Coordinates of C-alpha atoms and ligand atoms in Angstrom, one line a residue:
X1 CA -9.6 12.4 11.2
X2 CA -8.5 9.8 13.2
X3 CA -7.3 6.5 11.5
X4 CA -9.4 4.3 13.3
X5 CA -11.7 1.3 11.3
X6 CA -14.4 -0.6 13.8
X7 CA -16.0 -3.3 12.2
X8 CA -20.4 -3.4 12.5
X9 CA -20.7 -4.1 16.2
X10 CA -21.7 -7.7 16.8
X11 CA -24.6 -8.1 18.8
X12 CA -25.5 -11.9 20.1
X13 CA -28.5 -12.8 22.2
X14 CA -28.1 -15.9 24.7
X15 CA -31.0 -16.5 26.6
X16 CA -31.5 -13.6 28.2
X17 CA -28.1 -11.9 28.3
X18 CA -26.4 -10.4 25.2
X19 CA -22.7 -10.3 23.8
X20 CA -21.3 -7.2 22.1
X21 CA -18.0 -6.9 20.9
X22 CA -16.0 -3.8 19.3
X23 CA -13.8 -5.0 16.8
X24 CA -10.9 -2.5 15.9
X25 CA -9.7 -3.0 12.4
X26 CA -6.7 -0.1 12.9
X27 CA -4.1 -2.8 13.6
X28 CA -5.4 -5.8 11.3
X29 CA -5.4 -2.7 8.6
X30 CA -1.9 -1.8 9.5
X31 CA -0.8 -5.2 9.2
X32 CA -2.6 -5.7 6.1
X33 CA -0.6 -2.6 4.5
X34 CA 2.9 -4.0 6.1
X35 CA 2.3 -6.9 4.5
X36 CA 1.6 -5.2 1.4
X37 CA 4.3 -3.3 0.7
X38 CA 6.7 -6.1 2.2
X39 CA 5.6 -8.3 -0.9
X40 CA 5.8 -5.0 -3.2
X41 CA 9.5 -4.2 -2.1
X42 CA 10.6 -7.8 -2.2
X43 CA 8.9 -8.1 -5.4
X44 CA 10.9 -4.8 -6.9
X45 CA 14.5 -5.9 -5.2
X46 CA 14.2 -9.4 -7.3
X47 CA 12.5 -8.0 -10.2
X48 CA 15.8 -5.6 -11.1
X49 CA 18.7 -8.0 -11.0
X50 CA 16.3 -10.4 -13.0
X51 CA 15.8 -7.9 -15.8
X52 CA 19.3 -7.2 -15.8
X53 CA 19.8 -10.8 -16.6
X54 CA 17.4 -11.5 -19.0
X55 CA 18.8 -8.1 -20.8
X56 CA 22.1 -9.2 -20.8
X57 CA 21.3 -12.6 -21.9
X58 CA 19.3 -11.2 -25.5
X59 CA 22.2 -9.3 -26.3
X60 CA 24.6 -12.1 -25.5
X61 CA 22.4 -14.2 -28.1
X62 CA 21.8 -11.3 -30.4
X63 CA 24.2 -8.2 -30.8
X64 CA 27.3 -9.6 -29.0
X65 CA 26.8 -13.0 -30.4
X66 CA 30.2 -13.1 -31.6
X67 CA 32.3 -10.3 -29.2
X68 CA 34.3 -12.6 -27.0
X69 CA 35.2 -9.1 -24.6
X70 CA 31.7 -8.8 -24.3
X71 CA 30.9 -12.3 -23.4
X72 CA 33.6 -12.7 -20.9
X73 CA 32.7 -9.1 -19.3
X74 CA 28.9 -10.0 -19.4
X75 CA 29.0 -13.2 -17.8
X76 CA 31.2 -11.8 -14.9
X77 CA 27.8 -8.9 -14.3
X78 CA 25.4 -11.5 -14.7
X79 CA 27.1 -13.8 -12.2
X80 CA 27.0 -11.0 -9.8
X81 CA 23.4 -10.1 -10.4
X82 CA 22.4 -13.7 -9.6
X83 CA 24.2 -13.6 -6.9
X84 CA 22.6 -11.0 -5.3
X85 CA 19.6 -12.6 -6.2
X86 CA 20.8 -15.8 -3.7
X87 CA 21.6 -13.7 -1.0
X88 CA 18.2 -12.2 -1.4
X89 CA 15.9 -15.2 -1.6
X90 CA 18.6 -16.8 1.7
X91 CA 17.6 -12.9 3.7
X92 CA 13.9 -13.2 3.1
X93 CA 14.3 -17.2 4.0
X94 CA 15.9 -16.0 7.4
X95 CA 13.8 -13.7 8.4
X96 CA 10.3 -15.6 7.5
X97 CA 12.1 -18.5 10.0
X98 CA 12.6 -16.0 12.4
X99 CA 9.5 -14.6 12.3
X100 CA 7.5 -18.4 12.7
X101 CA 9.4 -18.6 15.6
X102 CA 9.4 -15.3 17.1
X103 CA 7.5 -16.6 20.2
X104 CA 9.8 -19.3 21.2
X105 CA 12.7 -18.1 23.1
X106 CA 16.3 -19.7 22.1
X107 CA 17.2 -21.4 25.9
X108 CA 20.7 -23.0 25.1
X109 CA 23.9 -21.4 27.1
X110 CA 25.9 -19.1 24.3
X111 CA 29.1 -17.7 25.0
X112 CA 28.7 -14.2 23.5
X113 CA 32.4 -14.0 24.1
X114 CA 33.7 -16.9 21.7
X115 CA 30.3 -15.9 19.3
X116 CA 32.3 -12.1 19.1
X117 CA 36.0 -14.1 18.4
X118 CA 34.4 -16.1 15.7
X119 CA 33.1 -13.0 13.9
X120 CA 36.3 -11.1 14.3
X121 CA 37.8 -13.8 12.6
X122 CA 35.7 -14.7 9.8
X123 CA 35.8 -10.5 9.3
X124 CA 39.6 -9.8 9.5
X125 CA 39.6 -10.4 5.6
X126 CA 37.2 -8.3 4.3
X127 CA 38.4 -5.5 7.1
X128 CA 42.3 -5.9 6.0
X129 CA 40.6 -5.4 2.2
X130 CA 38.8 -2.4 3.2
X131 CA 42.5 -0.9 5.1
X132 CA 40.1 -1.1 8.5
X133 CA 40.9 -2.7 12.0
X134 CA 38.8 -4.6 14.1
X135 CA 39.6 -4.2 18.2
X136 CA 37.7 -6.5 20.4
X137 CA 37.8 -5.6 23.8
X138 CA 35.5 -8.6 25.5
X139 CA 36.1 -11.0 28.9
X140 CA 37.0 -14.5 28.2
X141 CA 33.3 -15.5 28.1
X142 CA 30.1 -14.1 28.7
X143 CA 27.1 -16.8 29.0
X144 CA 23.4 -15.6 28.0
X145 CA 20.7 -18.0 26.9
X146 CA 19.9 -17.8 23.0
X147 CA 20.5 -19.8 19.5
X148 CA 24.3 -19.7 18.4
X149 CA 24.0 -19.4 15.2
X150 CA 21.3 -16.4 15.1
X151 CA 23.4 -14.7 17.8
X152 CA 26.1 -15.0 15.4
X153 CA 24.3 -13.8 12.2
X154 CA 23.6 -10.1 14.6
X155 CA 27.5 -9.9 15.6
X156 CA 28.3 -10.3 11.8
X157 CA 25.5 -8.2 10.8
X158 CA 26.5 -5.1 12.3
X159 CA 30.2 -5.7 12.1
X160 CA 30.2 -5.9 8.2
X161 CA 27.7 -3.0 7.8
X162 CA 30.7 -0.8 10.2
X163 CA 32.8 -2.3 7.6
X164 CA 30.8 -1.5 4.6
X165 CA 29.2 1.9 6.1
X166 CA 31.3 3.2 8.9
X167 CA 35.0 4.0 7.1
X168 CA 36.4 6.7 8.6
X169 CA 36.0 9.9 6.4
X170 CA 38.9 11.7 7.4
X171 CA 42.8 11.2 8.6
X172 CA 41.8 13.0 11.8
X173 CA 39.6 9.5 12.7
X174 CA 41.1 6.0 13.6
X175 CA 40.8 3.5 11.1
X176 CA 39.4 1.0 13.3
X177 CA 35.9 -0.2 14.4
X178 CA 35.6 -1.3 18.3
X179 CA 33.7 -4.1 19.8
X180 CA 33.4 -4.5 23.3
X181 CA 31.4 -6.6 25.7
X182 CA 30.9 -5.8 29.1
X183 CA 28.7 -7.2 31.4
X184 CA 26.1 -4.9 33.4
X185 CA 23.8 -5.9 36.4
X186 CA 21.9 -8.4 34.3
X187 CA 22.7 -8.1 30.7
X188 CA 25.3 -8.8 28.9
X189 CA 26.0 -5.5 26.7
X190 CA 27.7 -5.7 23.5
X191 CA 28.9 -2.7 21.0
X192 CA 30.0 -2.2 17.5
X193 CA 31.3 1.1 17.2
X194 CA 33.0 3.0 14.1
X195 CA 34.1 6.2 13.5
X196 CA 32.4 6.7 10.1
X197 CA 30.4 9.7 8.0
X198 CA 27.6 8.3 10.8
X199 CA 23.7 8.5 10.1
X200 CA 21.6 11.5 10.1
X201 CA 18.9 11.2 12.9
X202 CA 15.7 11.5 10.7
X203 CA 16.8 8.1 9.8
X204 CA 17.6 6.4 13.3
X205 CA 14.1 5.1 14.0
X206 CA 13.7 3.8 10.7
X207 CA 16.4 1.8 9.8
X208 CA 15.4 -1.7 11.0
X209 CA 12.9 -1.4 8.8
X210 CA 12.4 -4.4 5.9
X211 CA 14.3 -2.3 3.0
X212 CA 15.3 0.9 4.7
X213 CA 18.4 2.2 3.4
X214 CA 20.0 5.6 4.2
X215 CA 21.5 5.5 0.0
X216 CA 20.0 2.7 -2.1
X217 CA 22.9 3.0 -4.2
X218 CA 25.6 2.5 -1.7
X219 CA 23.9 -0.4 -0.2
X220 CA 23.4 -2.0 -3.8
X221 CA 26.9 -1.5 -4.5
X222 CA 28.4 -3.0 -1.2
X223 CA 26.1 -6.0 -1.5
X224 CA 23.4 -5.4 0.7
X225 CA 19.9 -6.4 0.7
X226 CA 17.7 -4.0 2.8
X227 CA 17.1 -6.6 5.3
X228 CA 20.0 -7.4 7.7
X229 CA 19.1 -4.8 10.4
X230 CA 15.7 -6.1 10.3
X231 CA 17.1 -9.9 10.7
X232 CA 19.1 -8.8 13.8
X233 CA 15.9 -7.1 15.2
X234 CA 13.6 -10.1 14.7
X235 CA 16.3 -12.2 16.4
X236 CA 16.9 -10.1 19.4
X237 CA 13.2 -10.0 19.6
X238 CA 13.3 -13.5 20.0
X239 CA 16.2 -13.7 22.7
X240 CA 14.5 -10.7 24.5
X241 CA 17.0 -8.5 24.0
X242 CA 17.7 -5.1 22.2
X243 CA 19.1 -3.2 19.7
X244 CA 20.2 0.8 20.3
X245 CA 21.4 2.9 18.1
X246 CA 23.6 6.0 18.4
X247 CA 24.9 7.9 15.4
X248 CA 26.4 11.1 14.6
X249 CA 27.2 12.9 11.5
X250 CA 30.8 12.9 10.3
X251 CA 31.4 11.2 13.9
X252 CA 30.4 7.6 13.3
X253 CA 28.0 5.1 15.1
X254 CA 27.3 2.8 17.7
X255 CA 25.3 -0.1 17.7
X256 CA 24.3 -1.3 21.2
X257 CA 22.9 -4.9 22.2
X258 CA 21.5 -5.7 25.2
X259 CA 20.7 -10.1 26.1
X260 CA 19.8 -10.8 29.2
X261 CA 22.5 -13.3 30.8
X262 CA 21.9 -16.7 31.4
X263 CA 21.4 -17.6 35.1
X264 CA 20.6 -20.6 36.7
Ligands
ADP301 P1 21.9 -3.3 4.0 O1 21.7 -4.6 3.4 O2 21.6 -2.2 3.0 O3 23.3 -3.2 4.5 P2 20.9 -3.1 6.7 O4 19.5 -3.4 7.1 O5 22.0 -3.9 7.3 O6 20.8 -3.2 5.1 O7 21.2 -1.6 7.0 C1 20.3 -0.6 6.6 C2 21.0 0.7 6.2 O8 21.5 1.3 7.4 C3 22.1 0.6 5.3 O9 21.7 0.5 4.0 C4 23.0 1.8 5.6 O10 22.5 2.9 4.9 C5 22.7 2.1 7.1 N1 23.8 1.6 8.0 C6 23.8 0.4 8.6 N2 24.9 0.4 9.4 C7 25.6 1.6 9.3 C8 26.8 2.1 9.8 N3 27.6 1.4 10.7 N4 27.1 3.4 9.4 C9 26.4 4.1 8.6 N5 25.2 3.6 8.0 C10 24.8 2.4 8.4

């Protein structure tokens, strides 16, 4: 069976000559469901660091009343849960802005060149942590038309998950995750590429997806929320640009931006 709603046709009689209209309910149905399982999901992400907390808080005021390990230990967990309850509630923030505005292109002149420096920057910390280097390979400046800030948040986006998901595996692969930036007929192309484990391709189309994680688990643990691939679709979206992806396993993966480049 086909999944395909039509509402009662409308019929409307104007003096003579008659209206009908078809209304497909597939798509309002499908949005209706997306919507649905949006608020589910966001529900169930806030609802578990929020029981941790309140659990740690009873036993703080009843069994560990008086362990001072426990309370210094306990208050370092539930610091980190609410934490990661800010950074959820700031994601979801984002990406309902982004989405209000999803019809009004960014036109201010960005130079995706000085955007990539500033990432590589603000990211040489947490890649010197993880014993990974970050190579930019990018011309002096590359102009396309978009929001600096948003353009920012994509660089960062895919330059910490390399960081966080794209360690090499083995000795045989270079510690190190490449970004380059290259300009071609009318885009401007940009590329995160690490030599990590890599992602299996029954997950590819899926992973922009509000939520979508290849290992709940390891995303948890590294800090992430489920939604920072879907942020850096929703803005490209905006800028008319576009996000590939190309991934293989035990090889590592490469995420591709295209933004058209700002002519006058
Ligand atoms: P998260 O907050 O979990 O990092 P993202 O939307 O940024 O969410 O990414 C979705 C999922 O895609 C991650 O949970 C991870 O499983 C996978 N992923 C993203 N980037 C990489 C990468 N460079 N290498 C391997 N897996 C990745």
């Amino acid at each position: 069976l086909f999944d395909v709603y039509v509402a009662p046709i409308t019929v409307v009689s104007l003096e003579g000559s008659m209206i009908i209209s078809l209304h497909d309910l597939t798509e309002a149905r499908r949005v209706e469901r997306m919507r649905a399982d949006f608020i589910a999901n966001a529900s169930h992400e806030l609802r578990t660091p929020l029981s941790s907390l309140l659990g740690f808080i009873e036993t703080l005021q009843g069994p560990a009343k008086d362990d001072e390990n426990a309370r210094i230990r306990f208050l370092g967990i539930m610091r980190d849960q609410a934490r990661r309850m800010a950074r959820l509630i700031d994601d979801l923030l984002s990406l309902s802005r982004i989405e209000q505005n999803l019809h009004v292109r960014p036109q201010a002149p960005v130079d995706l060149a000085l955007v990539l420096r500033h990432v590589v920057e603000t990211l040489t910390p947490m890649a010197h942590d993880n014993h990974v280097m970050l190579n930019l390979d990018s011309p002096d400046s590359l102009i396309v038309r978009g929001d600096y800030d948003e353009l920012l948040r994509v660089v960062e986006n895919l330059v910490e998950n390399a960081i966080k998901y794209g360690l090499p595996v083995s000795h045989n692969h270079k510690p190190e995750i490449v970004i380059t930036l290259a300009k071609r007929s009318r885009n401007a192309i940009m590329s995160v590429r690490d030599f990590g484990p890599g992602i299996a391709s029954e997950h590819l189309p899926r992973l922009t997806e509000r939520f979508y994680r290849v290992d709940n688990r390891q995303s948890r643990d590294k800090g992430g929320t489920g939604l920072g691939l879907a942020i850096v679709k929703h803005i490209l979206a905006r800028h008319q640009g576009r996000l590939g992806i190309d991934s293989r396993l035990g090889e590592g993966s490469t995420f591709n931006v295209a933004l058209p480049l700002h002519e006058d």
